[in-house]
PDB file of C-alpha atoms in Angstrom:
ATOM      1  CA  UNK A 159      19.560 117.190 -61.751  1.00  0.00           C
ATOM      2  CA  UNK A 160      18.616 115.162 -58.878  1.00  0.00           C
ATOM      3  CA  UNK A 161      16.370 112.166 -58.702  1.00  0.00           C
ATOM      4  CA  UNK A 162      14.873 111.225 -55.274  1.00  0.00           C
ATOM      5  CA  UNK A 163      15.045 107.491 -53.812  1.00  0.00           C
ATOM      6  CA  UNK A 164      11.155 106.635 -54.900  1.00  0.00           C
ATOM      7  CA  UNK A 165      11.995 107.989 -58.348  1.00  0.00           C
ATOM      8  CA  UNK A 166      13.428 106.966 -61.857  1.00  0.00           C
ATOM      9  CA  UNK A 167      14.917 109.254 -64.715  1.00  0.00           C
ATOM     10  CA  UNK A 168      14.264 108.380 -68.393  1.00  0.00           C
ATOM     11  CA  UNK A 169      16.453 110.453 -70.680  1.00  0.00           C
ATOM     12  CA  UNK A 170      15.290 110.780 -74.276  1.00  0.00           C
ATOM     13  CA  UNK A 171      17.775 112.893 -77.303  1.00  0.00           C
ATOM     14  CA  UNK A 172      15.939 112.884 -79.791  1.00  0.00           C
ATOM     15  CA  UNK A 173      13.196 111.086 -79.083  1.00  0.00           C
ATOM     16  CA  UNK A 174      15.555 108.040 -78.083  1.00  0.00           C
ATOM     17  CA  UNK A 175      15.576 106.063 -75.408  1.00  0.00           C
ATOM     18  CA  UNK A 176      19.409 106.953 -73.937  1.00  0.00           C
ATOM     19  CA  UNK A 177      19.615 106.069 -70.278  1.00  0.00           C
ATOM     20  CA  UNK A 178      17.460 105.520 -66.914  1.00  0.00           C
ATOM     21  CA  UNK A 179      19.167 107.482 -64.296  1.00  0.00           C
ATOM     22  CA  UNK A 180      18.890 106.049 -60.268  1.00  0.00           C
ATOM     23  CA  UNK A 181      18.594 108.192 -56.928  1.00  0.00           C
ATOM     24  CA  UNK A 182      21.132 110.898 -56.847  1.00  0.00           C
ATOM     25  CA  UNK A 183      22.695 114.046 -58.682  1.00  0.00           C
ATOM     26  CA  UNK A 184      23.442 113.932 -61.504  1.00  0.00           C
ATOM     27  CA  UNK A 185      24.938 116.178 -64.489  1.00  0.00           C
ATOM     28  CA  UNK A 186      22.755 115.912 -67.770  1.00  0.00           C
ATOM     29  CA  UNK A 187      22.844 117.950 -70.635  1.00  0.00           C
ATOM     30  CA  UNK A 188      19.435 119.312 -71.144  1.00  0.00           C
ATOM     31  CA  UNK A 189      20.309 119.732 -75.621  1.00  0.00           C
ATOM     32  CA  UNK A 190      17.802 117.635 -77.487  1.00  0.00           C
ATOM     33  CA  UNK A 191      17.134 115.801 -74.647  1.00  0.00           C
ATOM     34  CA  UNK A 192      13.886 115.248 -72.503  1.00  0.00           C
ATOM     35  CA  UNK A 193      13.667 113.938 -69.023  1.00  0.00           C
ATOM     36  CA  UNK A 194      10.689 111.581 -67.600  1.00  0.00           C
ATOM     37  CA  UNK A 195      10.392 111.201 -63.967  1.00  0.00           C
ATOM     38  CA  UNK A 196       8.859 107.893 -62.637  1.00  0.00           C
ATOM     39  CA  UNK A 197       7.640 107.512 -59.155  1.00  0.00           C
ATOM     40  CA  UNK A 198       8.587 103.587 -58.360  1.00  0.00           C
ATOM     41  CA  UNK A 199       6.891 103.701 -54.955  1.00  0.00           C
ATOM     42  CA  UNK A 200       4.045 101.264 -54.093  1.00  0.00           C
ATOM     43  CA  UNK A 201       0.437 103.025 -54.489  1.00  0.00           C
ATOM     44  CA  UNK A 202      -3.158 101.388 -53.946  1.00  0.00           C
ATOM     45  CA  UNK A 203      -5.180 100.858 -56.741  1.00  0.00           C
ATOM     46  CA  UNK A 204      -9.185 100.657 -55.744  1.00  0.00           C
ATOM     47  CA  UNK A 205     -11.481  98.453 -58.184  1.00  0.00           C
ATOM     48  CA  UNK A 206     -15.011  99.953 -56.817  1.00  0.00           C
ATOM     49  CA  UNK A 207     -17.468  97.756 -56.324  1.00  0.00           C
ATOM     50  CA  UNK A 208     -18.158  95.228 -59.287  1.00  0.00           C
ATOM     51  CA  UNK A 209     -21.947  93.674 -59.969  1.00  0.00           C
ATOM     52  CA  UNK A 210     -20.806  89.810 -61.427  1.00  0.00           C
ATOM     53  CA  UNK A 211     -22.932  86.688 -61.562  1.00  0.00           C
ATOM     54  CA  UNK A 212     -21.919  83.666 -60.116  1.00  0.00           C
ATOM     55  CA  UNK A 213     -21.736  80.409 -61.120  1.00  0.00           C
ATOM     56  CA  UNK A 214     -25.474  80.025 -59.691  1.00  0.00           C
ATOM     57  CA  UNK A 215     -27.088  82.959 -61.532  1.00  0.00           C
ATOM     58  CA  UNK A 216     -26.863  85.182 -58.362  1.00  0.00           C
ATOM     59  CA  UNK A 217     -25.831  88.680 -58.652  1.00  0.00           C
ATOM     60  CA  UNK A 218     -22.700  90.174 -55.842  1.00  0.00           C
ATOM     61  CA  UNK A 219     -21.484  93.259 -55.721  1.00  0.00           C
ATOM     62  CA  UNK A 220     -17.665  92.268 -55.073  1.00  0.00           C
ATOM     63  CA  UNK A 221     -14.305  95.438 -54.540  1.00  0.00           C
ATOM     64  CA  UNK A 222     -10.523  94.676 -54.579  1.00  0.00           C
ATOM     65  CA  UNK A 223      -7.921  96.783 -53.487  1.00  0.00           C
ATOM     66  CA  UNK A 224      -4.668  96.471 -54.918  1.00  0.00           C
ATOM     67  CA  UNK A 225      -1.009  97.811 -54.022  1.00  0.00           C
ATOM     68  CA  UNK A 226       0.786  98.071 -57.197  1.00  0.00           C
ATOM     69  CA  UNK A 227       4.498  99.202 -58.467  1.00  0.00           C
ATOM     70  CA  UNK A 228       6.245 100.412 -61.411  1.00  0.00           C
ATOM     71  CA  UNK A 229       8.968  97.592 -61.798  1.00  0.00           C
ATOM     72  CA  UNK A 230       9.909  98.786 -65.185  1.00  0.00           C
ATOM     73  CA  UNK A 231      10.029 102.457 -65.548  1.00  0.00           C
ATOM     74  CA  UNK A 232      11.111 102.747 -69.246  1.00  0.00           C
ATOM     75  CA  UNK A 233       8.198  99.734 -70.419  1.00  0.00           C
ATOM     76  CA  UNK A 234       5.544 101.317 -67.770  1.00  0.00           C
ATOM     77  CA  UNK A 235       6.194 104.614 -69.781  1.00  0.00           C
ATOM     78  CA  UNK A 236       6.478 103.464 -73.347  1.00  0.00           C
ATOM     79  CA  UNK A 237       3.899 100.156 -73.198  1.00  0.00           C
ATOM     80  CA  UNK A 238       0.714 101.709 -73.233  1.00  0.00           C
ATOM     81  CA  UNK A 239      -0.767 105.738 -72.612  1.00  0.00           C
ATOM     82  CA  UNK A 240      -1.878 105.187 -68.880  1.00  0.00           C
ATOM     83  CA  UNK A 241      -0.450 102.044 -67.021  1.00  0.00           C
ATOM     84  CA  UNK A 242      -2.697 102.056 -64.321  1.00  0.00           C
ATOM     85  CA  UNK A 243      -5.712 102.042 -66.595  1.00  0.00           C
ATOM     86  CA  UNK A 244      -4.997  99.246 -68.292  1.00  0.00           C
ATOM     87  CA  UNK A 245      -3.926  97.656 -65.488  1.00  0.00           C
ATOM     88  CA  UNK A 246      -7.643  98.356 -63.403  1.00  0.00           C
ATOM     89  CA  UNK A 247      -9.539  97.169 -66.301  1.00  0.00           C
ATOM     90  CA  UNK A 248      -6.754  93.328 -66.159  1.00  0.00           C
ATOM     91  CA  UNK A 249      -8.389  93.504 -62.507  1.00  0.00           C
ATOM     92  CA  UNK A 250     -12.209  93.763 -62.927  1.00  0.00           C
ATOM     93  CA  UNK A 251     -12.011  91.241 -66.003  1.00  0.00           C
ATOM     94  CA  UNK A 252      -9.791  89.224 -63.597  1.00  0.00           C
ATOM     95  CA  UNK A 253     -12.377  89.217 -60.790  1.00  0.00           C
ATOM     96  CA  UNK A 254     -15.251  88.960 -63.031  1.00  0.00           C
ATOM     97  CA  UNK A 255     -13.412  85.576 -64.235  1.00  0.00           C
ATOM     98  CA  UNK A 256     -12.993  84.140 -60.985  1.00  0.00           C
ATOM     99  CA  UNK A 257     -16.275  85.141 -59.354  1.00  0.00           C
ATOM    100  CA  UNK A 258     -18.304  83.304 -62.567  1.00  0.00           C
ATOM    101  CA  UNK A 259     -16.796  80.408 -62.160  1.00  0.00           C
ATOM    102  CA  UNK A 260     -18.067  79.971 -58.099  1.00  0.00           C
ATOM    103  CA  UNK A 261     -21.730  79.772 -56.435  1.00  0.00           C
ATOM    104  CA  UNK A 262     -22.474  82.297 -54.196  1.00  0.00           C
ATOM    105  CA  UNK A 263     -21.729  80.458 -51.336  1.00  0.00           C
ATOM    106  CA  UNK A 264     -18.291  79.331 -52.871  1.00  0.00           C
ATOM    107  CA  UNK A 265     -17.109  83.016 -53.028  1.00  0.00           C
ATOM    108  CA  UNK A 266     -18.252  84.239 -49.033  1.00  0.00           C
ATOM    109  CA  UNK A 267     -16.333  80.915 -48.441  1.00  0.00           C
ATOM    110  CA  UNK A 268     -13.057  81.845 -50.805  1.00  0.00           C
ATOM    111  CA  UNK A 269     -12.745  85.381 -49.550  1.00  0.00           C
ATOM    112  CA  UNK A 270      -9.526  85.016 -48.657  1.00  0.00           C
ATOM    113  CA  UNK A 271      -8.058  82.831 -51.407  1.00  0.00           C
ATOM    114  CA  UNK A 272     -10.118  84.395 -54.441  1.00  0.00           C
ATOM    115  CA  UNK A 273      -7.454  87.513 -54.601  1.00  0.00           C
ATOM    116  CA  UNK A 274      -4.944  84.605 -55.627  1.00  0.00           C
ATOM    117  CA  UNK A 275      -6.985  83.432 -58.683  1.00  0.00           C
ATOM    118  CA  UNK A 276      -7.156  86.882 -59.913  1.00  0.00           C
ATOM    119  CA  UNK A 277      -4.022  88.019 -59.148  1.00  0.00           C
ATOM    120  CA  UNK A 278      -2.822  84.812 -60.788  1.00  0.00           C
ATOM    121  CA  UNK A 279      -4.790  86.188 -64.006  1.00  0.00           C
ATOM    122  CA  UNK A 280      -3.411  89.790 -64.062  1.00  0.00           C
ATOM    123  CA  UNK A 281       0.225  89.449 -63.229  1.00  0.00           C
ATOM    124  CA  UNK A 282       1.242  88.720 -66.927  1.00  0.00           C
ATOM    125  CA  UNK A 283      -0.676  91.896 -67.854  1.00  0.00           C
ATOM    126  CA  UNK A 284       0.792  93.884 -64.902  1.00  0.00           C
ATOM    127  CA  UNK A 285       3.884  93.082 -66.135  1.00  0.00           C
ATOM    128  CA  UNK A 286       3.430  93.542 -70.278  1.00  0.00           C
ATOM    129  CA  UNK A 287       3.184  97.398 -68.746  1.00  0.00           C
ATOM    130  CA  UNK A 288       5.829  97.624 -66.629  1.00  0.00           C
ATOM    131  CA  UNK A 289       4.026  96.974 -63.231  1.00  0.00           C
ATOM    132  CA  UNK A 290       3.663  94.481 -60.678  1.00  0.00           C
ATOM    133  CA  UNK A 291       1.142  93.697 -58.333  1.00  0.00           C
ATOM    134  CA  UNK A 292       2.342  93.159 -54.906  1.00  0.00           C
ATOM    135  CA  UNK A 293      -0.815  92.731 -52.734  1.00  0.00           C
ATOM    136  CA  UNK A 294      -4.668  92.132 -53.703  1.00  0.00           C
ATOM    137  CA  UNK A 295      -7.371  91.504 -51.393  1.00  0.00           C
ATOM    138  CA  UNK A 296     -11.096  91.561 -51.515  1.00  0.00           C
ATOM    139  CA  UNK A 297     -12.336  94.963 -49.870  1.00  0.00           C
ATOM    140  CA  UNK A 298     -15.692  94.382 -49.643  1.00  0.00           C
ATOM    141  CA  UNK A 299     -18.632  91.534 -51.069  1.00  0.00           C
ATOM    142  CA  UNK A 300     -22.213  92.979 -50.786  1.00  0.00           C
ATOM    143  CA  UNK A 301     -25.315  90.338 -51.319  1.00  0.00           C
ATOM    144  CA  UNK A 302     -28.435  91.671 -52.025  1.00  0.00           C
ATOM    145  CA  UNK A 303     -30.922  92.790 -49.295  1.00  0.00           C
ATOM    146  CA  UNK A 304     -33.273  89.535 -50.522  1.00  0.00           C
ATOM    147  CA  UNK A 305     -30.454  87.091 -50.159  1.00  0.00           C
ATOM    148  CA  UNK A 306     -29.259  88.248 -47.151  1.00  0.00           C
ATOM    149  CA  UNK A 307     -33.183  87.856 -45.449  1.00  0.00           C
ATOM    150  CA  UNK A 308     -33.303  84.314 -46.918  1.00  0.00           C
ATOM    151  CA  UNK A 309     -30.090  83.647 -44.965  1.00  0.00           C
ATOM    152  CA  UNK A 310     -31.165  84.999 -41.975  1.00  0.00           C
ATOM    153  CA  UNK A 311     -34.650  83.252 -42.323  1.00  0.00           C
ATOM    154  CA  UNK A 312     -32.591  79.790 -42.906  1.00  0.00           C
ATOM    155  CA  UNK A 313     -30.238  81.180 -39.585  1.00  0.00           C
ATOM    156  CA  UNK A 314     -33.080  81.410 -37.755  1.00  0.00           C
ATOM    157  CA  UNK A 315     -35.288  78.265 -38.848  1.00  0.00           C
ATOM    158  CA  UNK A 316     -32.131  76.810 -38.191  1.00  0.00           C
ATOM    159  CA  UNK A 317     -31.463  77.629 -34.739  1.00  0.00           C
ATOM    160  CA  UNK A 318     -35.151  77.556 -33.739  1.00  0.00           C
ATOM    161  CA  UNK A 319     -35.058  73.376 -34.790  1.00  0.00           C
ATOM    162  CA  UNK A 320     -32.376  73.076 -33.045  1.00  0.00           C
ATOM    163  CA  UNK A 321     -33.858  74.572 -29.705  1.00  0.00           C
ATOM    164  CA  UNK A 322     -36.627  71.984 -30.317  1.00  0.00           C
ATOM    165  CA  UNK A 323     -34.486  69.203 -30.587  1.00  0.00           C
ATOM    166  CA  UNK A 324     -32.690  70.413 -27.382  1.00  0.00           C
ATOM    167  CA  UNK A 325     -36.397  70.100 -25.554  1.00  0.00           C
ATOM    168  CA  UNK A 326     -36.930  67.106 -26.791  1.00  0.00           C
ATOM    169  CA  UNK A 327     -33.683  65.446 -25.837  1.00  0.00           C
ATOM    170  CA  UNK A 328     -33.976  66.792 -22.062  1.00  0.00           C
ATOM    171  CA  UNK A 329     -38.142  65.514 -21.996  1.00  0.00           C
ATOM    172  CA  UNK A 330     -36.434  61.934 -22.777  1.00  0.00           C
ATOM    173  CA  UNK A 331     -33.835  61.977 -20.280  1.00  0.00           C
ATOM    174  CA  UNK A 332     -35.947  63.458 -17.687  1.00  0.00           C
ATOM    175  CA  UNK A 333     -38.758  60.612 -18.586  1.00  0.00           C
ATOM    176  CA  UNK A 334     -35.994  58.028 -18.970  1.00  0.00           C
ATOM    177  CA  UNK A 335     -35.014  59.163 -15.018  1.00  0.00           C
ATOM    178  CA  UNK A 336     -38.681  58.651 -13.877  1.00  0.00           C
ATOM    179  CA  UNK A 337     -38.892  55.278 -14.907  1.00  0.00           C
ATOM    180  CA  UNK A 338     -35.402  53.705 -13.777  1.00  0.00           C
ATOM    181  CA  UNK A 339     -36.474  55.816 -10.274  1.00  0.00           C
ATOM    182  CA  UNK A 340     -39.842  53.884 -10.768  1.00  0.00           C
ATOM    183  CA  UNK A 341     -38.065  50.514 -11.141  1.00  0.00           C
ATOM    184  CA  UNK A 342     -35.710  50.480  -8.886  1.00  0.00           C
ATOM    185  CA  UNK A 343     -38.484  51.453  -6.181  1.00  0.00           C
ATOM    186  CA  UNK A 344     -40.576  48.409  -7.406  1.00  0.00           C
ATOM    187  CA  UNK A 345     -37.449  45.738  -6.567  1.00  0.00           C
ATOM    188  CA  UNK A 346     -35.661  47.268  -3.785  1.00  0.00           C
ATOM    189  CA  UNK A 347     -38.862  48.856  -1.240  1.00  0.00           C
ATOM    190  CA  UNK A 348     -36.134  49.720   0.764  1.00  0.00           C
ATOM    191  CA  UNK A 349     -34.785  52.832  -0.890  1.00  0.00           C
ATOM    192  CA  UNK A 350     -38.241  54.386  -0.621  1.00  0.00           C
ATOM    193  CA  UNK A 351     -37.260  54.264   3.077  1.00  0.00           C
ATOM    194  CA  UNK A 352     -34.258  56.178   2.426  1.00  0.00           C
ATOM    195  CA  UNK A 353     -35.958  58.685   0.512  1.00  0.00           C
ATOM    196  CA  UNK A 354     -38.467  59.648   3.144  1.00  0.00           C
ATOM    197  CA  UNK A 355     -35.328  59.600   6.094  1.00  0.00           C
ATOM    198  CA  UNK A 356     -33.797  62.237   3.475  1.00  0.00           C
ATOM    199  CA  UNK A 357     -36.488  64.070   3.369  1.00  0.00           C
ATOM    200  CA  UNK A 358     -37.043  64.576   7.138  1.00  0.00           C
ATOM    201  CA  UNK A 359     -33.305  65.102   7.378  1.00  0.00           C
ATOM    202  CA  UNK A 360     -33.313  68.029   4.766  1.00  0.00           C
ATOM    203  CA  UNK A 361     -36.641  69.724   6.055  1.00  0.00           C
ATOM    204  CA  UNK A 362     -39.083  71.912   3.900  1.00  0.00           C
ATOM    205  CA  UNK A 363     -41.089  68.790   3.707  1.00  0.00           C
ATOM    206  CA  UNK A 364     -44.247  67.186   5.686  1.00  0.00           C
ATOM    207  CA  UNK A 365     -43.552  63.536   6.279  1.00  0.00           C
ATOM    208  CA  UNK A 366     -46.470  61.717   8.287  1.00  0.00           C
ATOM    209  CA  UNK A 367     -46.093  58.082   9.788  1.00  0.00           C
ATOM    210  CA  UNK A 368     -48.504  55.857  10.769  1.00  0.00           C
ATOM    211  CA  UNK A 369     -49.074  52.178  10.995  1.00  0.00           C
ATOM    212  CA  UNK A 370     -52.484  51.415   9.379  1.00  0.00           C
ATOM    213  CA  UNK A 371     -51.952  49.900   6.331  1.00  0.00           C
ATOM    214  CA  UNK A 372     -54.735  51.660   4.494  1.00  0.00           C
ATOM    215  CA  UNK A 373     -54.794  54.809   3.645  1.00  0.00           C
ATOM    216  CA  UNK A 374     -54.500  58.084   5.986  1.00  0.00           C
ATOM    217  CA  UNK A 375     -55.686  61.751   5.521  1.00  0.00           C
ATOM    218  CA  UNK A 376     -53.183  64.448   4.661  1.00  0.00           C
ATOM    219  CA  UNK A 377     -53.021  66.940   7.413  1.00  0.00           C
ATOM    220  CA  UNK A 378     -54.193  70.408   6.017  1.00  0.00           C
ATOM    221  CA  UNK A 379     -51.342  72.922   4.849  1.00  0.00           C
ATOM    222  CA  UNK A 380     -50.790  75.484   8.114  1.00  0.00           C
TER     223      UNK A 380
END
């Protein structure tokens, strides 16, 4: 018989464990004896969508995917009927675990570190079957529709105060620019001078000069 570089052989006489054959031919006698084939390649293991509260009483819809092993072919196939069962139900109780014990806002924040919690929780039963767990990361965490307009709402109150303080800020410099320009007129009558020569000098303006110290019409607009 041959065995292929992703498998395992488990040879059984009599119902006894006898050997576990490796990649390769290899010449077995088939009396009394049974052979078990065991595919040691990774696979991905998909934990749908779990409802869990959090720590806060809020309800999230949280998925993990997991690539998994068989790192012990004869335990995987004598530990338990269905390996990967056992193993997907060590998940969900591991994520429902670790989700409880955050808020809401503690788990969108964790996303990326709460696989290590629950992997931390299910690698002792991974391995009680013969499998280990070599990646886990969180696929997908849904909030409901009423949370998520709350946020928004909050994004948006948010954003709209801080537009207002933006106004205010530039009303208050501009106002604070008036009056130094207002002082510095008052003690130095000179720079008023200065202004007006600018003002010829850059155009688009009517400057009129006259030396009566009262008051003087403004010629019409043209």
């Amino acid at each position: 018989m041959t065995a292929q570089e992703w498998e395992r052989v488990l040879v059984y006489r009599d119902g006894r464990f006898e050997t576990e054959l490796g990649p390769g031919r290899h010449r077995v006698r088939r009396y009394r004896r049974r052979q078990v084939r065991v595919a040691v390649r990774p696979r991905l293991l998909l934990v749908p969508a779990q409802e869990v509260l959090t720590a806060d009483g809020l309800a999230v819809k949280v998925s993990l995917i997991a690539t998994v092993r068989v790192a012990d072919p004869r335990r995987w196939h004598e530990a338990t009927e269905g390996a990967d069962g056992f193993l997907y139900v060590a998940l969900q109780i591991g994520l429902r675990e670790a989700v409880a014990g955050r808020t809401l806002d503690e788990v969108l924040a964790a996303r990326d570190s709460l696989p290590d919690g629950i992997a931390e929780r299910v690698a002792e039963t991974a391995g009680s079957v013969g499998m280990a767990l070599e990646a886990l990361s969180v696929r997908d965490v849904m909030v409901p529709a009423e949370l998520r307009r709350a946020a928004a709402d909050v994004a948006a109150a948010r954003a709209q105060g801080q537009a207002a303080l933006e106004r205010a800020r530039s009303e208050v410099a501009a106002t604070r620019a008036l009056a130094n320009a207002a002082r510095m007129v008052t003690e130095q009558p000179g720079l008023l001078q200065l202004r007006t020569l600018q003002a010829v000098e850059t155009g688009g303006a009517t400057v009129v000069l006259s030396t009566s110290p009262g008051p003087f019409p403004v010629p019409p607009a043209s």
